[in-house]
Amino acid sequence: MTPSRPTIYFIRHGETDWNLEGRLQGQKDIPLNDVGRVQAEEAGRKLRTLAPHIEDLAYIASPMTRTRETMEILRQTLGLHPESYKLDDRLVELTFGSWEGMTWKEVRKAEPSLAALREQDKWHYAPPGGGESYAMLVDRIRPFLDDITRDTVVVAHGGVARAFLSLACGVNARQAASLDIWQGRVLVIEGRNHRWV
């Protein structure tokens, strides 16, 4: 029997103005807004109740501004040095290609046939202009998960969380592509199980 993977405490970055407006951020580097900063503090407080030895965990974030800000606020809330964590490019959000900056309503109006194709198979559809599908993201995330050797706090993105749930917990592609990924909460992944706190 293979040993189980260490526990992952996954935190989606806090809210940005683009989240609030329903815009596709992807790899656009949008900072947190005031609500997002409060959510980062909330996630830090929740993490303290979940992990008895917060100082012994590994801390890894996507290199984007919104994830780094979330990690630094979270670590400050925990009483840890805000900038003592690692960045990993594999954790960057999937890109929506030429759709980034648009709302879904705008996408459906501008490119109705392409929007319909994505709705039919969100997991495998890659948006135009160099966009990524969730299936492509999973290929990027798999080696990251394989590299985790101890209990780890990961601050990343909604799409990355869906890839984690598919890979680590066996959530099927159709379901994973449509799951709500909450801000200000902690997704605890233990073995094949997951729960939101």
Short mmCIF file of C-alpha atoms in Angstrom, two decimals:
data_model
loop_
_atom_site.label_atom_id
_atom_site.label_comp_id
_atom_site.label_asym_id
_atom_site.label_seq_id
_atom_site.Cartn_x
_atom_site.Cartn_y
_atom_site.Cartn_z
CA MET A 1 0.00 0.00 0.00
CA THR A 2 1.36 3.42 -0.91
CA PRO A 3 1.63 5.94 1.92
CA SER A 4 -1.04 8.61 1.83
CA ARG A 5 -0.16 12.10 0.65
CA PRO A 6 0.45 14.75 3.33
CA THR A 7 -2.49 16.98 4.25
CA ILE A 8 -3.02 20.00 2.02
CA TYR A 9 -4.65 23.15 3.36
CA PHE A 10 -5.77 24.87 0.17
CA ILE A 11 -6.78 28.53 0.26
CA ARG A 12 -8.13 30.39 -2.72
CA HIS A 13 -6.95 34.01 -2.90
CA GLY A 14 -9.27 36.63 -1.47
CA GLU A 15 -11.70 38.68 -3.55
CA THR A 16 -10.52 41.12 -6.22
CA ASP A 17 -12.54 43.82 -7.96
CA TRP A 18 -12.64 41.55 -11.03
CA ASN A 19 -14.12 38.73 -8.92
CA LEU A 20 -16.75 41.18 -7.73
CA GLU A 21 -17.56 42.18 -11.32
CA GLY A 22 -17.57 38.55 -12.52
CA ARG A 23 -14.60 39.08 -14.87
CA LEU A 24 -12.39 36.23 -16.03
CA GLN A 25 -9.03 36.93 -14.38
CA GLY A 26 -7.01 33.93 -15.43
CA GLN A 27 -3.41 35.10 -15.57
CA LYS A 28 -4.16 38.84 -15.38
CA ASP A 29 -2.45 40.12 -12.25
CA ILE A 30 -5.28 41.76 -10.30
CA PRO A 31 -4.72 42.74 -6.63
CA LEU A 32 -7.02 41.99 -3.70
CA ASN A 33 -9.72 44.46 -2.73
CA ASP A 34 -10.63 45.32 0.89
CA VAL A 35 -13.03 42.36 1.16
CA GLY A 36 -10.28 40.08 -0.16
CA ARG A 37 -7.87 41.25 2.53
CA VAL A 38 -10.45 40.48 5.24
CA GLN A 39 -11.02 37.04 3.68
CA ALA A 40 -7.27 36.36 3.85
CA GLU A 41 -7.35 37.14 7.59
CA GLU A 42 -10.39 34.86 8.02
CA ALA A 43 -8.57 32.02 6.26
CA GLY A 44 -5.59 32.54 8.57
CA ARG A 45 -7.79 32.34 11.67
CA LYS A 46 -9.46 29.16 10.38
CA LEU A 47 -6.09 27.61 9.60
CA ARG A 48 -4.97 28.18 13.19
CA THR A 49 -7.89 26.02 14.43
CA LEU A 50 -7.10 23.25 11.90
CA ALA A 51 -3.35 22.82 12.21
CA PRO A 52 -1.87 22.61 15.71
CA HIS A 53 1.70 23.32 14.58
CA ILE A 54 1.33 26.07 11.97
CA GLU A 55 5.06 26.83 12.09
CA ASP A 56 5.89 23.26 10.93
CA LEU A 57 3.83 23.45 7.73
CA ALA A 58 5.24 24.19 4.29
CA TYR A 59 3.78 27.35 2.72
CA ILE A 60 3.62 27.64 -1.08
CA ALA A 61 1.78 30.19 -3.23
CA SER A 62 1.09 30.98 -6.85
CA PRO A 63 3.35 33.90 -7.86
CA MET A 64 0.44 36.20 -8.77
CA THR A 65 -0.15 39.39 -6.76
CA ARG A 66 -3.55 38.30 -5.38
CA THR A 67 -2.18 34.98 -4.08
CA ARG A 68 0.99 36.49 -2.61
CA GLU A 69 -1.06 39.18 -0.85
CA THR A 70 -3.41 36.51 0.54
CA MET A 71 -0.48 34.40 1.77
CA GLU A 72 1.26 37.36 3.41
CA ILE A 73 -1.89 38.51 5.24
CA LEU A 74 -2.66 34.92 6.27
CA ARG A 75 0.88 34.40 7.63
CA GLN A 76 0.78 37.74 9.47
CA THR A 77 -2.56 36.70 11.02
CA LEU A 78 -0.84 33.50 12.20
CA GLY A 79 2.04 35.47 13.73
CA LEU A 80 4.52 34.14 11.15
CA HIS A 81 6.96 36.18 9.07
CA PRO A 82 4.76 37.38 6.17
CA GLU A 83 7.30 36.73 3.41
CA SER A 84 8.78 33.36 4.51
CA TYR A 85 7.08 31.13 1.95
CA LYS A 86 7.84 29.66 -1.45
CA LEU A 87 6.40 30.51 -4.85
CA ASP A 88 5.66 27.89 -7.50
CA ASP A 89 4.86 28.83 -11.10
CA ARG A 90 2.88 25.61 -11.56
CA LEU A 91 0.20 27.04 -9.24
CA VAL A 92 -0.65 30.00 -11.50
CA GLU A 93 -4.30 30.12 -12.59
CA LEU A 94 -5.29 28.65 -15.94
CA THR A 95 -5.45 31.27 -18.66
CA PHE A 96 -8.70 32.16 -20.39
CA GLY A 97 -6.77 33.44 -23.43
CA SER A 98 -8.51 36.26 -25.30
CA TRP A 99 -11.49 36.04 -22.91
CA GLU A 100 -9.56 37.40 -19.93
CA GLY A 101 -11.08 40.62 -18.63
CA MET A 102 -14.54 39.74 -19.99
CA THR A 103 -17.57 38.59 -18.02
CA TRP A 104 -19.30 35.34 -19.07
CA LYS A 105 -22.20 37.47 -20.30
CA GLU A 106 -19.81 39.37 -22.59
CA VAL A 107 -18.21 36.11 -23.79
CA ARG A 108 -21.63 34.62 -24.64
CA LYS A 109 -22.56 37.79 -26.54
CA ALA A 110 -19.23 38.14 -28.41
CA GLU A 111 -18.64 34.45 -29.20
CA PRO A 112 -21.87 32.51 -28.64
CA SER A 113 -20.80 29.36 -30.50
CA LEU A 114 -17.49 29.10 -28.62
CA ALA A 115 -19.19 29.82 -25.29
CA ALA A 116 -21.66 27.00 -26.06
CA LEU A 117 -18.79 24.61 -26.84
CA ARG A 118 -17.23 25.37 -23.47
CA GLU A 119 -20.55 24.83 -21.68
CA GLN A 120 -20.79 21.38 -23.28
CA ASP A 121 -17.40 20.29 -21.92
CA LYS A 122 -15.84 22.78 -19.50
CA TRP A 123 -13.07 20.35 -18.51
CA HIS A 124 -11.58 19.85 -21.97
CA TYR A 125 -12.38 23.16 -23.70
CA ALA A 126 -9.48 25.63 -24.14
CA PRO A 127 -10.61 29.22 -24.87
CA PRO A 128 -9.27 31.00 -27.99
CA GLY A 129 -6.08 33.04 -27.92
CA GLY A 130 -3.94 30.49 -26.10
CA GLY A 131 -6.41 29.58 -23.34
CA GLU A 132 -5.98 26.47 -21.19
CA SER A 133 -8.47 23.76 -20.37
CA TYR A 134 -8.81 22.19 -16.92
CA ALA A 135 -7.36 18.99 -18.45
CA MET A 136 -4.23 20.96 -19.44
CA LEU A 137 -4.08 22.50 -15.95
CA VAL A 138 -4.21 19.04 -14.37
CA ASP A 139 -1.09 18.07 -16.34
CA ARG A 140 0.66 21.13 -14.89
CA ILE A 141 -0.54 20.47 -11.32
CA ARG A 142 0.16 16.70 -11.13
CA PRO A 143 3.96 17.09 -10.68
CA PHE A 144 3.39 19.74 -8.00
CA LEU A 145 1.21 17.34 -6.00
CA ASP A 146 3.78 14.58 -6.45
CA ASP A 147 6.46 16.89 -5.00
CA ILE A 148 4.61 17.55 -1.71
CA THR A 149 6.41 15.73 1.11
CA ARG A 150 4.87 17.30 4.22
CA ASP A 151 1.66 18.99 5.33
CA THR A 152 1.38 22.11 3.20
CA VAL A 153 -0.58 25.35 2.98
CA VAL A 154 -1.22 26.19 -0.68
CA VAL A 155 -2.57 29.60 -1.70
CA ALA A 156 -3.70 29.55 -5.31
CA HIS A 157 -6.78 29.92 -7.52
CA GLY A 158 -10.23 28.47 -8.16
CA GLY A 159 -9.17 26.55 -11.25
CA VAL A 160 -6.16 25.13 -9.43
CA ALA A 161 -8.43 23.97 -6.58
CA ARG A 162 -10.60 22.11 -9.11
CA ALA A 163 -7.49 20.41 -10.51
CA PHE A 164 -6.43 19.43 -6.97
CA LEU A 165 -9.89 17.95 -6.26
CA SER A 166 -9.78 15.95 -9.48
CA LEU A 167 -6.24 14.64 -8.95
CA ALA A 168 -6.09 14.17 -5.19
CA CYS A 169 -9.70 13.29 -4.37
CA GLY A 170 -10.96 11.65 -7.55
CA VAL A 171 -13.76 14.18 -8.12
CA ASN A 172 -15.01 13.53 -11.66
CA ALA A 173 -14.17 16.09 -14.33
CA ARG A 174 -17.72 17.32 -15.00
CA GLN A 175 -18.38 17.88 -11.30
CA ALA A 176 -14.95 19.39 -10.57
CA ALA A 177 -15.33 21.94 -13.40
CA SER A 178 -18.50 23.35 -11.82
CA LEU A 179 -17.70 23.27 -8.09
CA ASP A 180 -17.88 26.48 -6.08
CA ILE A 181 -14.45 27.33 -4.69
CA TRP A 182 -14.90 29.64 -1.72
CA GLN A 183 -12.81 32.64 -0.73
CA GLY A 184 -11.98 33.15 2.96
CA ARG A 185 -12.30 29.42 3.72
CA VAL A 186 -9.87 26.51 3.88
CA LEU A 187 -10.22 23.41 1.70
CA VAL A 188 -8.67 20.56 3.68
CA ILE A 189 -7.50 17.65 1.51
CA GLU A 190 -6.62 14.55 3.55
CA GLY A 191 -5.87 11.47 1.49
CA ARG A 192 -8.80 11.11 -0.94
CA ASN A 193 -11.16 13.13 1.27
CA HIS A 194 -11.85 16.85 1.28
CA ARG A 195 -13.86 19.28 3.37
CA TRP A 196 -14.38 23.03 3.58
CA VAL A 197 -13.80 24.86 6.84
#
